[in-house]
Amino acid sequence: MKNRSKSSQEWLRRQVKDPYVKRAHEEHWRCRSAYKLIEMDDKLRLLSPGMTVVDCGAAPGSWSQVAVDRTNSSCRDKNKPVGKVISVDLHGISPIEGSCIFSQSDFTSAETQSKILSCLGKGKANVVLSDMAPNATGVKHLDHDLISELCLSVLTFSTSVLSDGGAVVCKIWMGHNQNRLLSAMKTIFKNVKIMKPNASRGDSSEIFLVGRGYSSELKR
Ligand SMILES: C[S@@+](CC[C@H](N)C(=O)[O-])C[C@H]1O[C@@H](n2cnc3c(N)ncnc32)[C@H](O)[C@@H]1O
């Protein structure tokens, strides 16, 4: 502990005290973030066996693990429909059974998006998840602009891959673009809401924009 910087000591202290960190370890999720998606999905029932999910900003992989579990994409339950999970991140993601992984891939690039499209084949996605976060500069409005750009690219991409009735869950740090993004979502989703799961730290400005009931008709 003594040789660590102050911020890393603080981080370590927080990790040790955090009940979600302990639970994630016991329940074999790759990180505590799993509980954010679990909580949102328990409330909204976004994921079910047989569904196709695209997970943007997936490393280290806990949201993808939850998606695999709930869509049955690893065919764990032979009696239920088998889903598909596509996981994308700038960083490496260790293999997850039941997920097609694109590591070292920038989601916003045309190349990555065409890889996702070819993995989807003729099918569409039922859910697009984004827990993507840019490297924070510490300048609040700039960081907010950076994450807003990621949200915008997720929403744009969603309009080309979601099947009617589909959903999107997109992380943003609170700020001036949030209402603009919500308004844009209202033009393509029947139901739009903001969620702040209990597992999301109270001192974090992150919230999740959730759109359900995608309709290609609404934007016309
Ligand atoms: C908070 S982590 C995601 C945690 C993940 N949901 C989980 O449960 O394991 C945010 C991730 O977004 C990724 N990311 C940020 N910008 C990205 C981009 N343009 N393309 C792909 N991934 C990106 C980062 O590399 C980082 O791994």
Coordinates of C-alpha atoms and ligand atoms in Angstrom, one line a residue:
M1 CA 0.0 0.0 0.0
K2 CA 2.8 2.4 1.0
N3 CA 4.5 2.5 -2.5
R4 CA 1.2 3.2 -4.3
S5 CA 0.2 6.7 -5.4
K6 CA -2.6 8.4 -3.4
S7 CA -5.2 7.8 -6.1
S8 CA -4.3 4.2 -6.5
Q9 CA -4.5 3.7 -2.6
E10 CA -8.0 5.3 -2.7
W11 CA -9.0 3.0 -5.6
L12 CA -7.8 0.0 -3.7
R13 CA -9.6 1.0 -0.5
R14 CA -12.8 1.5 -2.4
Q15 CA -12.5 -1.9 -4.2
V16 CA -12.0 -3.7 -0.9
K17 CA -15.0 -2.1 0.7
D18 CA -17.3 -2.5 -2.4
P19 CA -19.9 -5.3 -1.9
Y20 CA -20.4 -5.5 -5.7
V21 CA -16.7 -6.2 -6.2
K22 CA -16.8 -9.1 -3.7
R23 CA -20.0 -10.5 -5.2
A24 CA -18.7 -10.2 -8.8
H25 CA -15.7 -12.3 -7.7
E26 CA -17.9 -14.9 -6.1
E27 CA -20.4 -15.1 -8.9
H28 CA -17.7 -15.2 -11.6
W29 CA -18.5 -11.9 -13.4
R30 CA -15.4 -10.2 -14.8
C31 CA -16.2 -7.0 -13.1
R32 CA -18.8 -5.3 -10.8
S33 CA -20.4 -3.6 -13.9
A34 CA -22.3 -6.8 -14.5
Y35 CA -24.7 -5.8 -11.7
K36 CA -25.6 -2.6 -13.6
L37 CA -26.9 -4.5 -16.6
I38 CA -28.4 -7.3 -14.4
E39 CA -30.4 -4.7 -12.4
M40 CA -31.6 -2.8 -15.5
D41 CA -32.5 -6.1 -17.2
D42 CA -34.3 -7.4 -14.1
K43 CA -36.4 -4.2 -14.2
L44 CA -37.0 -3.9 -17.9
R45 CA -36.7 -7.4 -19.2
L46 CA -34.6 -6.4 -22.2
L47 CA -32.8 -9.7 -22.7
S48 CA -34.3 -13.2 -23.3
P49 CA -33.2 -16.5 -24.8
G50 CA -32.8 -16.4 -28.6
M51 CA -32.1 -12.7 -28.8
T52 CA -29.2 -11.1 -30.7
V53 CA -27.2 -8.5 -28.8
V54 CA -24.4 -6.2 -29.8
D55 CA -22.2 -5.1 -26.8
C56 CA -20.2 -2.0 -27.6
G57 CA -17.2 -1.2 -25.3
A58 CA -17.4 -4.7 -23.9
A59 CA -14.0 -5.2 -22.2
P60 CA -13.3 -6.8 -19.8
G61 CA -16.5 -8.6 -20.6
S62 CA -19.0 -8.7 -17.8
W63 CA -21.9 -7.2 -19.7
S64 CA -21.2 -9.7 -22.5
Q65 CA -21.2 -12.5 -19.9
V66 CA -24.7 -11.3 -18.7
A67 CA -25.9 -11.1 -22.3
V68 CA -24.6 -14.6 -23.1
D69 CA -26.3 -15.9 -19.9
R70 CA -29.7 -14.3 -20.6
T71 CA -29.8 -14.9 -24.4
N72 CA -28.6 -18.5 -24.0
S73 CA -26.0 -17.8 -26.8
S74 CA -23.7 -20.5 -25.4
C75 CA -26.5 -23.0 -25.7
R76 CA -26.2 -23.8 -22.0
D77 CA -29.9 -24.7 -21.9
K78 CA -30.7 -27.1 -24.7
N79 CA -34.4 -26.5 -24.3
K80 CA -34.4 -22.7 -25.0
P81 CA -33.8 -20.7 -28.1
V82 CA -30.1 -19.9 -28.7
G83 CA -29.1 -16.2 -29.0
K84 CA -26.1 -14.4 -30.4
V85 CA -23.8 -12.0 -28.7
I86 CA -21.3 -9.7 -30.5
S87 CA -18.7 -8.0 -28.3
V88 CA -16.6 -5.1 -29.4
D89 CA -13.8 -3.1 -27.7
L90 CA -10.8 -1.0 -28.4
H91 CA -9.0 -3.3 -25.9
G92 CA -8.5 -7.0 -25.8
I93 CA -11.4 -9.2 -24.5
S94 CA -10.5 -12.7 -23.4
P95 CA -12.7 -15.4 -25.0
I96 CA -16.3 -15.7 -23.7
E97 CA -18.1 -18.9 -24.8
G98 CA -21.2 -17.8 -26.7
S99 CA -19.8 -14.5 -27.8
C100 CA -18.3 -13.4 -31.1
I101 CA -15.5 -11.0 -30.1
F102 CA -13.9 -8.1 -31.9
S103 CA -11.0 -7.0 -29.8
Q104 CA -8.8 -4.0 -30.7
S105 CA -11.6 -2.6 -32.7
D106 CA -12.9 1.0 -32.6
F107 CA -16.7 0.7 -32.7
T108 CA -17.0 4.1 -34.4
S109 CA -15.0 3.0 -37.4
A110 CA -16.7 1.9 -40.6
E111 CA -14.4 -1.2 -40.7
T112 CA -15.6 -2.4 -37.3
Q113 CA -19.2 -1.7 -38.0
S114 CA -19.0 -3.7 -41.3
K115 CA -17.5 -6.6 -39.3
I116 CA -20.4 -6.5 -36.9
L117 CA -22.9 -6.4 -39.8
S118 CA -21.3 -9.4 -41.5
C119 CA -21.4 -11.3 -38.1
L120 CA -25.1 -10.4 -38.0
G121 CA -25.6 -11.8 -41.5
K122 CA -29.1 -11.5 -42.6
G123 CA -30.4 -11.1 -39.1
K124 CA -31.0 -8.0 -37.1
A125 CA -30.1 -7.2 -33.5
N126 CA -32.7 -7.1 -30.7
V127 CA -30.6 -5.1 -28.3
V128 CA -27.6 -2.8 -28.7
L129 CA -25.7 -2.2 -25.4
S130 CA -23.1 0.5 -24.9
D131 CA -21.1 0.9 -21.7
M132 CA -18.4 2.7 -23.8
A133 CA -16.4 5.4 -22.1
P134 CA -13.7 7.5 -23.6
N135 CA -10.4 8.1 -21.8
A136 CA -11.5 10.9 -19.4
T137 CA -9.4 14.1 -19.6
G138 CA -10.8 15.4 -16.3
V139 CA -12.3 18.4 -18.1
K140 CA -16.0 17.8 -17.4
H141 CA -17.6 19.4 -20.5
L142 CA -15.0 17.9 -22.8
D143 CA -15.5 14.4 -21.4
H144 CA -19.2 14.8 -21.7
D145 CA -18.8 15.9 -25.4
L146 CA -16.6 12.8 -26.1
I147 CA -19.0 10.3 -24.6
S148 CA -21.9 12.1 -26.3
E149 CA -20.2 11.4 -29.6
L150 CA -20.0 7.7 -28.8
C151 CA -23.7 7.7 -27.8
L152 CA -24.6 9.4 -31.1
S153 CA -22.6 6.7 -33.1
V154 CA -24.4 4.0 -31.1
L155 CA -27.8 5.5 -31.9
T156 CA -27.0 5.9 -35.6
F157 CA -25.7 2.4 -35.8
S158 CA -28.8 1.1 -34.0
T159 CA -31.1 2.5 -36.6
S160 CA -29.4 0.2 -39.2
V161 CA -29.2 -3.0 -37.1
L162 CA -32.2 -3.0 -34.7
S163 CA -35.2 -5.1 -35.5
D164 CA -38.6 -3.4 -34.9
G165 CA -39.3 -3.5 -31.1
G166 CA -35.6 -3.6 -30.3
A167 CA -33.8 -1.7 -27.5
V168 CA -30.7 0.3 -26.8
V169 CA -28.9 0.9 -23.5
C170 CA -26.3 3.6 -23.7
K171 CA -24.1 5.0 -21.0
I172 CA -23.5 8.7 -20.8
W173 CA -21.9 11.1 -18.3
M174 CA -24.5 13.7 -17.3
G175 CA -24.3 17.0 -19.1
H176 CA -25.6 19.5 -21.6
N177 CA -26.1 17.0 -24.5
Q178 CA -28.2 14.6 -22.5
N179 CA -31.6 16.1 -23.3
R180 CA -30.8 16.4 -27.0
L181 CA -29.9 12.7 -27.1
L182 CA -33.1 11.8 -25.3
S183 CA -35.1 13.8 -27.8
A184 CA -33.4 12.1 -30.7
M185 CA -34.1 8.8 -29.1
K186 CA -37.8 9.7 -28.8
T187 CA -38.0 9.9 -32.5
I188 CA -37.0 6.3 -33.0
F189 CA -38.1 4.5 -29.7
K190 CA -41.6 4.3 -28.3
N191 CA -40.3 4.4 -24.8
V192 CA -37.3 6.3 -23.5
K193 CA -36.0 6.5 -20.0
I194 CA -32.9 7.3 -17.9
M195 CA -31.7 4.7 -15.5
K196 CA -29.2 4.9 -12.6
P197 CA -28.8 1.4 -11.3
N198 CA -27.8 1.0 -7.6
A199 CA -24.5 -0.7 -8.7
S200 CA -23.6 2.6 -10.4
R201 CA -21.5 4.5 -7.9
G202 CA -23.4 7.5 -6.4
D203 CA -20.4 9.8 -7.0
S204 CA -20.2 8.9 -10.7
S205 CA -22.0 11.1 -13.2
E206 CA -22.8 8.1 -15.3
I207 CA -26.4 7.4 -16.2
F208 CA -27.9 5.0 -18.8
L209 CA -30.2 6.2 -21.6
V210 CA -32.6 3.3 -22.4
G211 CA -34.8 3.2 -25.5
R212 CA -37.3 0.4 -26.0
G213 CA -39.7 -0.4 -28.8
Y214 CA -37.5 0.7 -31.7
S215 CA -39.7 1.6 -34.7
S216 CA -38.4 2.3 -38.2
E217 CA -41.7 4.0 -38.9
L218 CA -41.4 6.6 -36.1
K219 CA -38.5 8.5 -37.8
R220 CA -40.3 8.9 -41.1
Ligands
LIG1 C1 -16.5 0.8 -18.6 S1 -15.7 -0.2 -19.7 C2 -16.9 -1.4 -20.2 C3 -17.1 -2.4 -19.2 C4 -17.9 -3.6 -19.7 N1 -19.3 -3.1 -19.9 C5 -18.0 -4.7 -18.8 O1 -19.0 -4.9 -18.1 O2 -17.0 -5.5 -18.7 C6 -15.7 0.9 -21.1 C7 -15.0 0.3 -22.3 O3 -15.3 1.2 -23.5 C8 -14.3 0.9 -24.4 N2 -14.3 1.9 -25.5 C9 -14.2 3.3 -25.4 N3 -14.3 3.8 -26.6 C10 -14.5 2.8 -27.5 C11 -14.6 2.7 -28.9 N4 -14.6 3.8 -29.7 N5 -14.8 1.5 -29.5 C12 -14.8 0.4 -28.7 N6 -14.7 0.4 -27.4 C13 -14.5 1.6 -26.8 C14 -13.0 1.0 -23.5 O4 -11.9 0.5 -24.2 C15 -13.5 0.3 -22.3 O5 -13.0 -1.0 -22.3

